[in-house]
Coordinates of C-alpha atoms in Angstrom, one line a residue:
M917 CA 81.6 2.1 -28.6
F918 CA 78.8 0.3 -30.3
R919 CA 76.3 1.4 -27.7
I920 CA 77.4 5.0 -28.0
L921 CA 77.0 5.0 -31.8
A922 CA 73.6 3.2 -31.5
L923 CA 72.4 5.9 -29.1
I924 CA 73.7 8.7 -31.3
S925 CA 71.8 7.2 -34.3
I926 CA 68.5 6.9 -32.3
F927 CA 68.9 10.5 -31.1
A928 CA 69.6 11.6 -34.6
I929 CA 66.4 10.0 -35.8
A930 CA 64.4 11.6 -33.0
A931 CA 65.9 15.0 -33.8
F932 CA 65.1 14.7 -37.5
A933 CA 61.5 13.5 -36.7
A934 CA 61.0 16.4 -34.3
G935 CA 61.9 18.8 -37.1
D936 CA 58.9 17.5 -39.2
A937 CA 56.5 20.0 -37.7
T938 CA 58.0 22.9 -39.7
F939 CA 59.2 21.2 -42.8
E940 CA 56.6 20.6 -45.5
A941 CA 53.9 20.4 -42.8
T942 CA 51.4 21.5 -45.4
K943 CA 52.1 18.5 -47.5
R944 CA 52.0 15.7 -44.8
D945 CA 51.0 15.5 -41.1
I946 CA 53.2 13.5 -38.8
N947 CA 52.3 9.8 -39.1
V948 CA 52.7 8.6 -35.5
S949 CA 52.1 4.9 -36.3
A950 CA 54.7 5.0 -39.1
I951 CA 57.3 6.6 -36.8
V952 CA 56.5 4.0 -34.0
M953 CA 57.0 1.1 -36.4
F954 CA 60.1 2.7 -37.8
F955 CA 61.6 3.0 -34.3
I956 CA 60.6 -0.6 -33.5
F957 CA 62.5 -1.9 -36.6
I958 CA 65.5 0.2 -35.9
G959 CA 65.6 -1.0 -32.3
A960 CA 65.2 -4.7 -33.4
T961 CA 68.0 -4.5 -36.0
L962 CA 70.4 -2.7 -33.7
G963 CA 69.7 -5.5 -31.2
V964 CA 70.5 -8.1 -33.9
T965 CA 73.7 -6.2 -34.7
Y966 CA 74.8 -6.1 -31.1
W967 CA 74.3 -9.9 -30.9
A968 CA 76.1 -10.5 -34.1
A969 CA 79.0 -8.3 -33.0
S970 CA 79.6 -10.6 -30.1
K971 CA 79.8 -13.6 -32.5
T972 CA 82.1 -12.0 -35.1
K973 CA 85.7 -12.8 -34.1
S974 CA 87.5 -13.8 -37.3
A975 CA 87.7 -12.7 -41.0
S976 CA 85.5 -15.7 -41.9
D977 CA 82.9 -14.5 -39.4
F978 CA 83.0 -11.0 -40.7
Y979 CA 82.8 -11.9 -44.4
T980 CA 80.8 -15.1 -44.5
A981 CA 79.2 -15.6 -41.0
G982 CA 81.6 -18.5 -40.5
G983 CA 79.9 -20.5 -43.3
G984 CA 77.3 -21.6 -40.8
I985 CA 74.1 -20.3 -42.5
S986 CA 71.6 -23.0 -43.6
G987 CA 70.3 -23.3 -47.2
F988 CA 66.8 -22.1 -46.2
Q989 CA 68.2 -19.1 -44.2
N990 CA 70.6 -18.2 -47.0
G991 CA 67.8 -18.5 -49.6
M992 CA 65.7 -16.1 -47.5
A993 CA 68.6 -13.8 -47.1
I994 CA 69.5 -13.8 -50.8
A995 CA 65.8 -13.0 -51.5
G996 CA 66.1 -10.2 -48.9
D997 CA 69.3 -8.9 -50.6
Y998 CA 67.8 -9.1 -54.1
M999 CA 64.3 -7.7 -53.3
S1000 CA 65.7 -4.2 -53.1
A1001 CA 64.2 -0.7 -53.0
A1002 CA 64.4 -0.8 -56.8
S1003 CA 62.3 -4.0 -56.8
F1004 CA 59.7 -2.8 -54.3
L1005 CA 59.5 1.0 -54.8
G1006 CA 61.1 1.4 -58.2
L1007 CA 59.4 -1.4 -60.0
S1008 CA 55.9 -0.8 -58.6
G1009 CA 56.5 2.9 -59.5
L1010 CA 57.6 1.9 -63.0
V1011 CA 54.4 -0.2 -63.5
Y1012 CA 52.4 2.7 -62.1
L1013 CA 54.0 5.0 -64.6
K1014 CA 54.3 2.9 -67.8
G1015 CA 52.3 -0.3 -67.1
Y1016 CA 53.4 -3.3 -69.1
D1017 CA 57.0 -2.1 -69.7
G1018 CA 57.6 -2.3 -66.0
L1019 CA 57.0 -6.0 -66.2
V1020 CA 60.0 -6.4 -68.5
Y1021 CA 62.2 -5.6 -65.5
A1022 CA 60.4 -8.1 -63.4
V1023 CA 60.9 -10.9 -65.9
G1024 CA 64.5 -9.9 -66.5
F1025 CA 65.3 -9.9 -62.8
L1026 CA 63.8 -13.4 -62.4
V1027 CA 65.4 -15.2 -65.3
G1028 CA 68.9 -14.7 -64.0
W1029 CA 68.3 -17.2 -61.2
P1030 CA 68.2 -20.4 -63.3
V1031 CA 71.6 -19.3 -64.7
I1032 CA 73.0 -19.2 -61.1
L1033 CA 71.2 -22.4 -60.1
F1034 CA 72.4 -24.6 -63.0
L1035 CA 75.7 -23.1 -63.9
M1036 CA 77.2 -21.3 -60.9
A1037 CA 75.9 -22.0 -57.3
E1038 CA 77.7 -25.3 -56.6
K1039 CA 81.0 -24.2 -58.3
L1040 CA 80.9 -20.9 -56.5
R1041 CA 80.8 -22.6 -53.1
N1042 CA 83.4 -25.2 -54.0
L1043 CA 86.0 -22.7 -55.4
G1044 CA 85.4 -19.5 -53.4
K1045 CA 86.2 -18.4 -49.9
F1046 CA 85.2 -14.7 -49.3
T1047 CA 84.7 -12.9 -52.6
F1048 CA 84.0 -14.0 -56.2
A1049 CA 87.5 -13.0 -57.1
D1050 CA 88.7 -16.0 -55.2
I1051 CA 87.2 -18.2 -57.9
A1052 CA 88.5 -16.2 -60.9
A1053 CA 92.0 -16.1 -59.3
F1054 CA 92.0 -19.8 -58.5
R1055 CA 94.4 -20.6 -61.4
L1056 CA 95.0 -17.1 -62.8
G1057 CA 97.2 -14.3 -61.7
Q1058 CA 96.2 -13.1 -58.2
K1059 CA 97.1 -9.5 -58.6
E1060 CA 95.7 -8.8 -62.0
I1061 CA 92.4 -10.7 -61.5
R1062 CA 91.8 -9.2 -58.0
V1063 CA 92.4 -5.7 -59.2
L1064 CA 90.0 -6.2 -62.1
A1065 CA 87.4 -7.8 -59.8
A1066 CA 87.7 -5.0 -57.3
F1067 CA 87.1 -2.4 -60.0
G1068 CA 84.1 -4.3 -61.4
S1069 CA 82.7 -4.9 -57.9
L1070 CA 83.0 -1.2 -56.9
S1071 CA 81.4 0.0 -60.1
V1072 CA 78.4 -2.2 -59.6
V1073 CA 78.2 -1.5 -55.8
T1074 CA 78.3 2.2 -56.4
L1075 CA 75.5 2.3 -59.0
Y1076 CA 73.4 -0.1 -56.9
L1077 CA 74.1 2.0 -53.8
I1078 CA 72.8 5.2 -55.5
A1079 CA 69.5 3.5 -56.2
Q1080 CA 69.0 2.4 -52.6
M1081 CA 70.0 5.8 -51.3
V1082 CA 67.6 7.6 -53.6
G1083 CA 64.8 5.3 -52.5
S1084 CA 65.5 5.7 -48.8
G1085 CA 65.8 9.5 -49.1
K1086 CA 62.4 9.8 -50.8
L1087 CA 60.8 7.3 -48.4
I1088 CA 61.9 9.2 -45.2
Q1089 CA 61.1 12.5 -46.9
V1090 CA 57.5 11.3 -47.3
L1091 CA 57.4 9.5 -43.9
F1092 CA 58.9 12.2 -41.7
G1093 CA 58.7 15.3 -43.9
L1094 CA 62.5 15.4 -43.5
E1095 CA 64.6 17.1 -46.1
Y1096 CA 65.9 14.7 -48.7
E1097 CA 69.6 15.3 -47.9
Y1098 CA 69.2 14.6 -44.2
A1099 CA 67.2 11.5 -45.0
V1100 CA 70.0 10.1 -47.1
M1101 CA 72.6 10.9 -44.4
L1102 CA 70.5 9.0 -41.8
V1103 CA 70.6 5.9 -44.0
G1104 CA 74.3 6.2 -44.4
V1105 CA 74.8 6.3 -40.6
M1106 CA 72.6 3.3 -40.0
M1107 CA 74.3 1.3 -42.8
I1108 CA 77.8 2.0 -41.4
I1109 CA 76.7 0.8 -37.9
Y1110 CA 75.2 -2.5 -39.1
V1111 CA 78.2 -3.5 -41.2
T1112 CA 81.0 -2.2 -39.1
F1113 CA 79.9 -4.0 -36.0
G1114 CA 77.9 -7.0 -37.1
G1115 CA 79.6 -8.0 -40.3
M1116 CA 77.9 -10.7 -42.5
L1117 CA 76.0 -12.3 -39.5
A1118 CA 74.1 -9.1 -38.7
T1119 CA 73.6 -8.4 -42.5
T1120 CA 72.2 -11.9 -43.0
W1121 CA 69.6 -11.6 -40.2
V1122 CA 68.6 -8.1 -41.1
Q1123 CA 68.0 -9.5 -44.7
I1124 CA 66.0 -12.4 -43.4
I1125 CA 63.8 -10.2 -41.1
K1126 CA 63.3 -7.8 -44.0
A1127 CA 62.4 -10.6 -46.5
V1128 CA 59.7 -12.0 -44.1
L1129 CA 58.3 -8.5 -43.5
L1130 CA 58.3 -7.5 -47.2
L1131 CA 56.7 -10.7 -48.4
S1132 CA 54.0 -10.4 -45.7
G1133 CA 53.4 -6.7 -46.5
V1134 CA 53.1 -7.1 -50.3
T1135 CA 50.9 -10.2 -50.0
F1136 CA 48.5 -8.3 -47.8
M1137 CA 48.5 -5.4 -50.3
A1138 CA 47.8 -7.7 -53.2
F1139 CA 45.0 -9.4 -51.3
M1140 CA 43.4 -6.1 -50.4
I1141 CA 43.6 -4.9 -54.1
L1142 CA 42.2 -8.0 -55.6
K1143 CA 39.5 -8.2 -53.0
Q1144 CA 38.2 -4.9 -54.4
F1145 CA 38.0 -6.5 -57.9
E1146 CA 36.5 -9.9 -56.9
F1147 CA 40.0 -11.5 -57.2
D1148 CA 39.8 -11.0 -60.9
F1149 CA 43.0 -9.5 -62.4
T1150 CA 41.1 -8.7 -65.6
L1151 CA 38.8 -6.3 -63.7
L1152 CA 41.9 -4.7 -62.1
A1153 CA 43.6 -4.2 -65.5
T1154 CA 40.4 -2.8 -67.0
K1155 CA 40.2 -0.2 -64.2
A1156 CA 43.8 0.7 -64.6
V1157 CA 43.3 1.3 -68.3
E1158 CA 40.3 3.6 -67.5
T1159 CA 42.2 5.7 -65.0
H1160 CA 45.7 6.0 -66.5
D1161 CA 46.5 9.0 -68.7
L1162 CA 48.0 6.6 -71.4
G1163 CA 44.8 4.5 -71.5
Q1164 CA 45.2 1.2 -73.4
A1165 CA 48.8 2.0 -74.2
I1166 CA 49.8 0.8 -70.7
M1167 CA 49.0 -2.8 -71.7
A1168 CA 51.4 -2.7 -74.6
P1169 CA 55.2 -2.6 -74.8
G1170 CA 57.1 0.4 -76.0
G1171 CA 56.2 3.0 -73.4
F1172 CA 59.6 2.9 -71.6
I1173 CA 61.7 0.5 -73.7
S1174 CA 61.0 1.8 -77.2
D1175 CA 63.2 -0.3 -79.5
P1176 CA 64.3 -4.0 -79.9
I1177 CA 68.0 -3.2 -79.1
S1178 CA 67.1 -1.6 -75.8
A1179 CA 64.8 -4.5 -74.9
I1180 CA 67.4 -7.2 -75.7
S1181 CA 70.1 -5.1 -74.0
L1182 CA 68.1 -4.7 -70.8
G1183 CA 67.1 -8.4 -70.8
L1184 CA 70.7 -9.5 -71.2
A1185 CA 71.9 -7.1 -68.4
L1186 CA 69.3 -8.4 -66.0
M1187 CA 69.8 -12.1 -66.8
L1188 CA 73.6 -12.2 -66.8
G1189 CA 74.0 -9.3 -64.4
T1190 CA 72.4 -11.3 -61.6
A1191 CA 75.2 -13.8 -61.8
G1192 CA 77.7 -11.0 -61.6
L1193 CA 76.4 -9.1 -58.5
P1194 CA 79.2 -9.1 -55.9
H1195 CA 76.8 -8.8 -52.9
V1196 CA 74.7 -11.8 -54.2
L1197 CA 77.7 -13.9 -55.1
M1198 CA 79.2 -13.3 -51.7
R1199 CA 76.2 -15.0 -50.0
F1200 CA 77.1 -18.4 -51.5
F1201 CA 80.2 -18.5 -49.2
T1202 CA 78.0 -18.2 -46.1
V1203 CA 76.7 -21.8 -46.4
G1204 CA 78.6 -25.0 -45.3
N1205 CA 78.7 -26.9 -48.6
A1206 CA 77.6 -27.0 -52.3
K1207 CA 74.4 -28.8 -51.5
E1208 CA 73.3 -26.0 -49.2
A1209 CA 74.3 -23.5 -51.9
R1210 CA 72.0 -25.2 -54.4
K1211 CA 69.2 -25.3 -51.9
S1212 CA 69.6 -21.6 -51.1
V1213 CA 69.2 -20.7 -54.8
V1214 CA 66.0 -22.8 -55.1
Y1215 CA 64.5 -21.1 -52.1
A1216 CA 65.6 -17.7 -53.2
T1217 CA 64.1 -18.2 -56.7
A1218 CA 60.8 -19.3 -55.2
F1219 CA 60.6 -16.2 -52.9
V1220 CA 61.7 -13.8 -55.6
G1221 CA 59.4 -15.3 -58.3
Y1222 CA 56.4 -15.0 -55.9
F1223 CA 57.5 -11.4 -55.1
W1224 CA 57.5 -10.3 -58.8
I1225 CA 54.0 -11.7 -59.4
I1226 CA 52.7 -9.7 -56.4
I1227 CA 54.5 -6.5 -57.4
T1228 CA 52.7 -6.6 -60.8
V1229 CA 49.4 -6.6 -58.8
V1230 CA 50.6 -3.7 -56.6
G1231 CA 51.7 -1.6 -59.6
F1232 CA 48.3 -2.0 -61.4
G1233 CA 46.6 -1.4 -58.0
A1234 CA 48.4 1.9 -57.7
I1235 CA 47.2 2.9 -61.1
A1236 CA 43.6 2.0 -60.2
F1237 CA 43.5 3.6 -56.8
L1238 CA 45.8 6.6 -56.9
N1239 CA 44.6 7.9 -60.3
S1240 CA 41.0 7.8 -59.1
A1241 CA 39.2 10.6 -57.1
E1242 CA 40.2 9.1 -53.7
G1243 CA 43.9 9.3 -54.7
A1244 CA 43.9 13.1 -55.3
Q1245 CA 45.2 13.8 -51.8
Y1246 CA 48.5 12.1 -52.7
F1247 CA 49.3 14.6 -55.4
V1248 CA 51.0 18.0 -55.1
D1249 CA 50.9 20.4 -58.0
G1250 CA 49.7 17.6 -60.3
K1251 CA 52.5 15.2 -59.4
L1252 CA 52.6 12.3 -57.0
F1253 CA 54.1 13.4 -53.7
G1254 CA 57.6 12.0 -53.4
G1255 CA 57.7 10.9 -57.1
N1256 CA 56.5 7.8 -58.9
N1257 CA 58.9 5.7 -56.7
M1258 CA 56.5 6.3 -53.8
A1259 CA 53.4 4.9 -55.5
A1260 CA 53.4 1.7 -53.3
I1261 CA 53.8 3.7 -50.1
H1262 CA 50.7 5.9 -50.9
L1263 CA 48.8 2.8 -52.0
S1264 CA 49.4 1.3 -48.6
H1265 CA 47.7 4.3 -47.0
V1266 CA 44.7 3.9 -49.3
L1267 CA 44.4 0.2 -48.5
G1268 CA 45.0 0.1 -44.7
G1269 CA 45.2 3.6 -43.3
N1270 CA 48.0 5.1 -41.2
A1271 CA 48.8 1.8 -39.5
F1272 CA 49.4 -0.1 -42.7
L1273 CA 51.3 2.9 -44.2
G1274 CA 53.5 2.8 -41.1
F1275 CA 54.1 -0.9 -41.5
I1276 CA 54.9 -0.7 -45.3
S1277 CA 57.1 2.4 -44.7
A1278 CA 59.1 0.5 -42.1
V1279 CA 59.4 -2.5 -44.4
A1280 CA 60.6 -0.4 -47.2
F1281 CA 63.2 1.2 -45.0
A1282 CA 64.2 -2.3 -43.8
T1283 CA 64.5 -3.3 -47.5
I1284 CA 66.9 -0.4 -48.1
L1285 CA 69.0 -1.0 -45.0
A1286 CA 69.3 -4.7 -45.7
V1287 CA 70.5 -4.2 -49.3
V1288 CA 72.9 -1.3 -48.6
S1289 CA 74.4 -3.4 -45.8
G1290 CA 75.1 -6.3 -48.2
L1291 CA 76.4 -3.9 -50.9
T1292 CA 78.7 -2.1 -48.5
L1293 CA 80.1 -5.4 -47.2
A1294 CA 80.7 -6.6 -50.7
G1295 CA 82.4 -3.3 -51.7
A1296 CA 84.5 -3.2 -48.5
S1297 CA 85.6 -6.8 -48.9
A1298 CA 86.8 -6.1 -52.5
I1299 CA 89.2 -3.5 -51.1
S1300 CA 90.2 -5.3 -47.9
H1301 CA 90.3 -9.0 -49.1
D1302 CA 91.2 -8.6 -52.8
I1303 CA 93.3 -5.4 -52.9
Y1304 CA 94.8 -5.1 -49.4
A1305 CA 95.3 -8.7 -48.3
N1306 CA 96.1 -10.4 -51.6
V1307 CA 97.6 -7.6 -53.8
I1308 CA 99.3 -5.3 -51.4
C1309 CA 100.2 -7.9 -48.7
N1310 CA 100.6 -10.8 -51.2
G1311 CA 98.3 -12.9 -49.1
N1312 CA 100.2 -12.4 -45.8
A1313 CA 97.9 -9.8 -44.1
K1314 CA 96.9 -10.4 -40.5
E1315 CA 93.2 -11.1 -40.1
E1316 CA 92.7 -8.2 -37.7
D1317 CA 94.4 -5.8 -40.1
E1318 CA 92.2 -7.0 -43.0
I1319 CA 89.0 -6.5 -41.0
R1320 CA 90.2 -3.1 -39.9
V1321 CA 90.8 -2.0 -43.5
S1322 CA 87.3 -3.4 -44.4
K1323 CA 85.6 -1.4 -41.6
I1324 CA 87.5 1.8 -42.6
F1325 CA 86.3 1.4 -46.2
V1326 CA 82.7 0.7 -45.0
V1327 CA 82.8 4.3 -43.6
I1328 CA 84.3 5.7 -46.8
L1329 CA 81.7 3.8 -49.0
G1330 CA 78.9 5.1 -46.7
I1331 CA 80.1 8.7 -47.3
I1332 CA 80.4 8.2 -51.1
G1333 CA 76.9 6.6 -51.1
V1334 CA 75.4 9.6 -49.4
I1335 CA 77.0 12.1 -51.8
L1336 CA 75.9 10.2 -54.9
G1337 CA 72.5 9.6 -53.5
I1338 CA 71.9 13.3 -53.1
S1339 CA 73.3 14.0 -56.6
F1340 CA 71.0 11.4 -58.3
E1341 CA 67.8 12.4 -56.5
S1342 CA 65.6 12.6 -59.5
Q1343 CA 66.4 9.3 -61.2
N1344 CA 64.1 6.3 -61.3
I1345 CA 65.7 3.7 -59.0
A1346 CA 64.7 0.7 -61.1
Y1347 CA 66.6 2.3 -64.0
M1348 CA 69.7 2.9 -61.9
V1349 CA 69.8 -0.8 -60.9
G1350 CA 69.4 -1.7 -64.5
L1351 CA 72.7 0.1 -65.2
A1352 CA 74.4 -1.7 -62.3
F1353 CA 73.2 -5.0 -63.7
G1354 CA 74.6 -4.0 -67.1
I1355 CA 78.1 -3.4 -65.7
A1356 CA 77.9 -6.6 -63.7
A1357 CA 77.0 -8.5 -66.8
S1358 CA 79.9 -6.9 -68.8
A1359 CA 82.7 -7.0 -66.2
N1360 CA 82.1 -9.6 -63.6
F1361 CA 80.0 -12.3 -65.3
P1362 CA 82.3 -13.0 -68.3
I1363 CA 85.4 -13.5 -66.1
L1364 CA 83.5 -15.6 -63.6
F1365 CA 81.8 -17.8 -66.2
L1366 CA 84.8 -18.4 -68.4
S1367 CA 87.2 -19.0 -65.5
I1368 CA 84.9 -21.9 -64.4
Y1369 CA 84.0 -23.4 -67.8
W1370 CA 86.7 -22.5 -70.4
R1371 CA 90.1 -24.2 -70.2
G1372 CA 91.6 -21.7 -72.6
L1373 CA 91.2 -18.6 -70.3
T1374 CA 94.5 -17.0 -69.3
T1375 CA 95.3 -14.1 -67.0
R1376 CA 96.2 -11.9 -70.0
G1377 CA 92.9 -12.5 -71.7
A1378 CA 90.9 -12.1 -68.5
F1379 CA 92.6 -8.9 -67.4
I1380 CA 92.7 -7.1 -70.7
G1381 CA 89.3 -8.4 -71.9
G1382 CA 87.6 -7.8 -68.5
F1383 CA 88.8 -4.2 -68.3
I1384 CA 87.7 -3.6 -71.9
G1385 CA 84.2 -4.9 -71.0
L1386 CA 84.1 -2.7 -67.8
I1387 CA 85.4 0.4 -69.5
T1388 CA 83.0 -0.1 -72.5
A1389 CA 80.0 -0.5 -70.1
V1390 CA 80.8 2.5 -68.0
S1391 CA 81.7 4.7 -71.0
L1392 CA 78.5 3.8 -72.8
V1393 CA 76.5 4.6 -69.7
V1394 CA 78.2 8.0 -69.4
I1395 CA 77.7 9.0 -73.1
G1396 CA 74.2 7.6 -73.1
P1397 CA 70.9 9.6 -72.8
I1398 CA 70.6 9.5 -69.0
V1399 CA 74.0 10.8 -67.9
W1400 CA 75.1 12.7 -71.0
V1401 CA 71.8 14.5 -71.6
Q1402 CA 69.7 14.5 -68.4
I1403 CA 72.5 14.8 -65.8
L1404 CA 75.3 16.6 -67.7
G1405 CA 72.9 18.8 -69.6
N1406 CA 74.2 18.1 -73.2
A1407 CA 71.7 18.5 -76.1
E1408 CA 72.1 15.0 -77.6
A1409 CA 73.5 11.7 -76.5
I1410 CA 76.6 10.3 -78.2
F1411 CA 75.4 6.7 -77.7
P1412 CA 71.7 6.5 -78.4
Y1413 CA 70.6 3.6 -76.2
K1414 CA 69.9 3.8 -72.5
H1415 CA 71.1 0.2 -71.8
P1416 CA 74.6 -0.8 -73.2
A1417 CA 74.7 -4.5 -72.2
L1418 CA 74.2 -6.0 -75.6
F1419 CA 77.3 -4.2 -76.9
S1420 CA 79.5 -4.3 -73.8
V1421 CA 78.9 -7.9 -72.9
T1422 CA 79.6 -9.0 -76.5
I1423 CA 82.8 -6.9 -76.6
A1424 CA 83.9 -8.3 -73.2
F1425 CA 83.5 -12.0 -74.3
V1426 CA 85.2 -11.4 -77.7
A1427 CA 88.1 -9.5 -76.1
I1428 CA 88.6 -12.1 -73.4
W1429 CA 88.6 -14.9 -76.0
F1430 CA 90.9 -13.0 -78.4
F1431 CA 93.6 -12.1 -75.8
S1432 CA 93.5 -15.5 -74.3
K1433 CA 93.8 -17.3 -77.7
T1434 CA 96.8 -15.1 -78.7
D1435 CA 98.5 -15.7 -75.3
N1436 CA 101.4 -18.1 -76.2
S1437 CA 103.4 -17.4 -73.0
Q1438 CA 104.6 -20.2 -70.7
R1439 CA 102.5 -18.7 -67.9
G1440 CA 99.4 -19.0 -70.2
K1441 CA 100.2 -22.6 -70.9
D1442 CA 100.6 -23.4 -67.2
E1443 CA 97.2 -21.8 -66.4
K1444 CA 95.5 -23.9 -69.0
E1445 CA 97.1 -27.0 -67.5
M1446 CA 95.8 -26.0 -64.0
F1447 CA 92.2 -26.1 -65.3
R1448 CA 91.9 -29.9 -64.7
A1449 CA 92.6 -29.6 -61.0
Q1450 CA 90.2 -26.6 -60.7
N1451 CA 87.5 -28.5 -62.5
I1452 CA 87.8 -31.5 -60.1
R1453 CA 87.4 -29.2 -57.1
A1454 CA 84.6 -27.2 -58.7
N1455 CA 82.6 -30.4 -59.3
T1456 CA 83.5 -32.4 -56.1
G1457 CA 84.2 -29.8 -53.5
I1458 CA 87.4 -31.6 -52.5
G1459 CA 89.7 -29.1 -50.7
S1460 CA 87.0 -26.4 -50.3
A1461 CA 86.6 -24.5 -47.0
G1462 CA 84.0 -25.8 -44.6
A1463 CA 81.9 -24.1 -41.9
V1464 CA 83.4 -22.7 -38.8
E1465 CA 82.3 -24.1 -35.5
H1466 CA 81.2 -21.6 -32.8

C-alpha cells in the first residue's frame, strides 16, 4: 500500500512538472537543477518514511517514536519543526518588505525558548505521555480538559497549517510554474503519506534532515551576501537603505507594527505562544527522560537563535540585491514574482545561479513538509488520543483503533489544509503564524502553565476560563483588520488591532483564576489536594513513562 501511494505521488509530481511548459512559461523557464534536487529530497524522505513505517508498531511509536530520541536529535528536530516556512520565507520576505519591523518577529520567536527551558521542559516530560493535555488532565477532569485542549490544539494547528500551505504553494508555483491550487494539493498528498505511514519517527528524521539542510543553505547565503560587502553589516544596511523604496524608514520601527499595543501584543503572543504550540510540546515526549528534554531545548535554542541572526542578513541581502538593476528579472508588472514571501528564493538565484536556487527551493520545500508533518500529527493526536481514546472510550480504547482514528484524521486534516491554503493565498505567512501563536498563548499556555504551578487550579476554572481565552482570541482575530476587512471585505474592522494576544491572554488568566477561586465544590477541593502528588512527579520524574526498547 505504501509503495503504491509513493509511486502515485512521484508520478503526480512528474505530471505536474511536465505541465510547466505551457503554464506561465513566459515568466519562468524550467529549472532542471531545482527539479532534480526536489526529486532527490522527495525520494530520500519517502525512503525514511518506509524505514520508519517498519519500526512503528505501537501507539507510543506512532506518537512519540517510542521515547527513544536523544537530546541532540530532538533539539535538532525541534529546531526543524520551529524553523518553518514562515520563519524562512515569511520572515525574510517581511524584512525585505519592511526592514526593521521584520526583526520584531525574529526576537519574539526566540524569547519563547527560555520560558520553555526554565519553566516547562522538565515538567512536560515527567508529567506527559503523548499530548500536552496529558499534563493538564493529570489531576483535573479528563473529559473537560481534553475537549478544551483538542479545540485549542486544532485552532493553532489549522492557522499554522494555512501558513505552511501558502508558502509551499507559492514555492512550487515559482519552481515548476505549476498552478497554485495544484501545488498546495501536492503538499497535502505528501504530508498525508509521511504521517500516516511513518508516524513520529519519520516526522522526526524528516525534521532533522531539513534542519541540517536549512542551516547549511542560509549560512551559505549569508556568507555570499556579506562577502560582497567585505563582511561588514553596516555596508549591507547602507546599500539596503539606498535601494529600498522606503529609504531610511526601513531601519526604524513602525512600518508594519505601528502602535505600542500591537507591538506588546505580538511580542506576548510569540513569547508565550511558543510554550503552547502542540506540535512543539509533543516533541518533549519523544526523549527518554527529563534530562534529555532539557538538553533538547538548549540545542534547539542554539540552532534557532543562530538561524534568526542569519535570516536578518538574508532579508537585508534581498533588499540590496533584488531592488538593484540585476534584480529586475525577478519582477513581473512591478511586483516580485511569487510575492514577497519568495524574496529568499530569488536571492538564492542571484547568489548561486540555478544550482543554488535548486538547493534552496528543495530545502524550503523540505522545511514545509517537515513542519506540516509535525502539525498534522499533533492535530490528529488531539482527536485520536484526547477525544477518541480518553473522552469517547474513557481511556479503554485499543491501541490499533486509536492509531486508525489518528490516521483517518490525518487525511481529513490534509484536505482541510489544502482548502484553507487555497483560500488564504494572498496573506503574508509570517503574519498567519503570528495569529497561531496568539491563540496558543491564549488557550493552551495558561492552562498548561497554571496546571503545573498553581495549586488552586480546578477543572471548572480551567475549562470555563480556557474556553473564554480561546473564544476571545479567535473572535478578535475574526473581527480584526485582516479577516474582517481584507478577507470578508467589510469597510472597517470592529476590533482595531491585528494581534489580539494582549487582551485574550489577560482575559484567559483572569477568567481561569476567577472561576477556580469561586469553585467551592468537593471535586475542586480534591483537585487542589492532588497538586502535591503531581508536583512531586513533575520535579522528580517518579512514575513517568520511560523509553520503549526496540
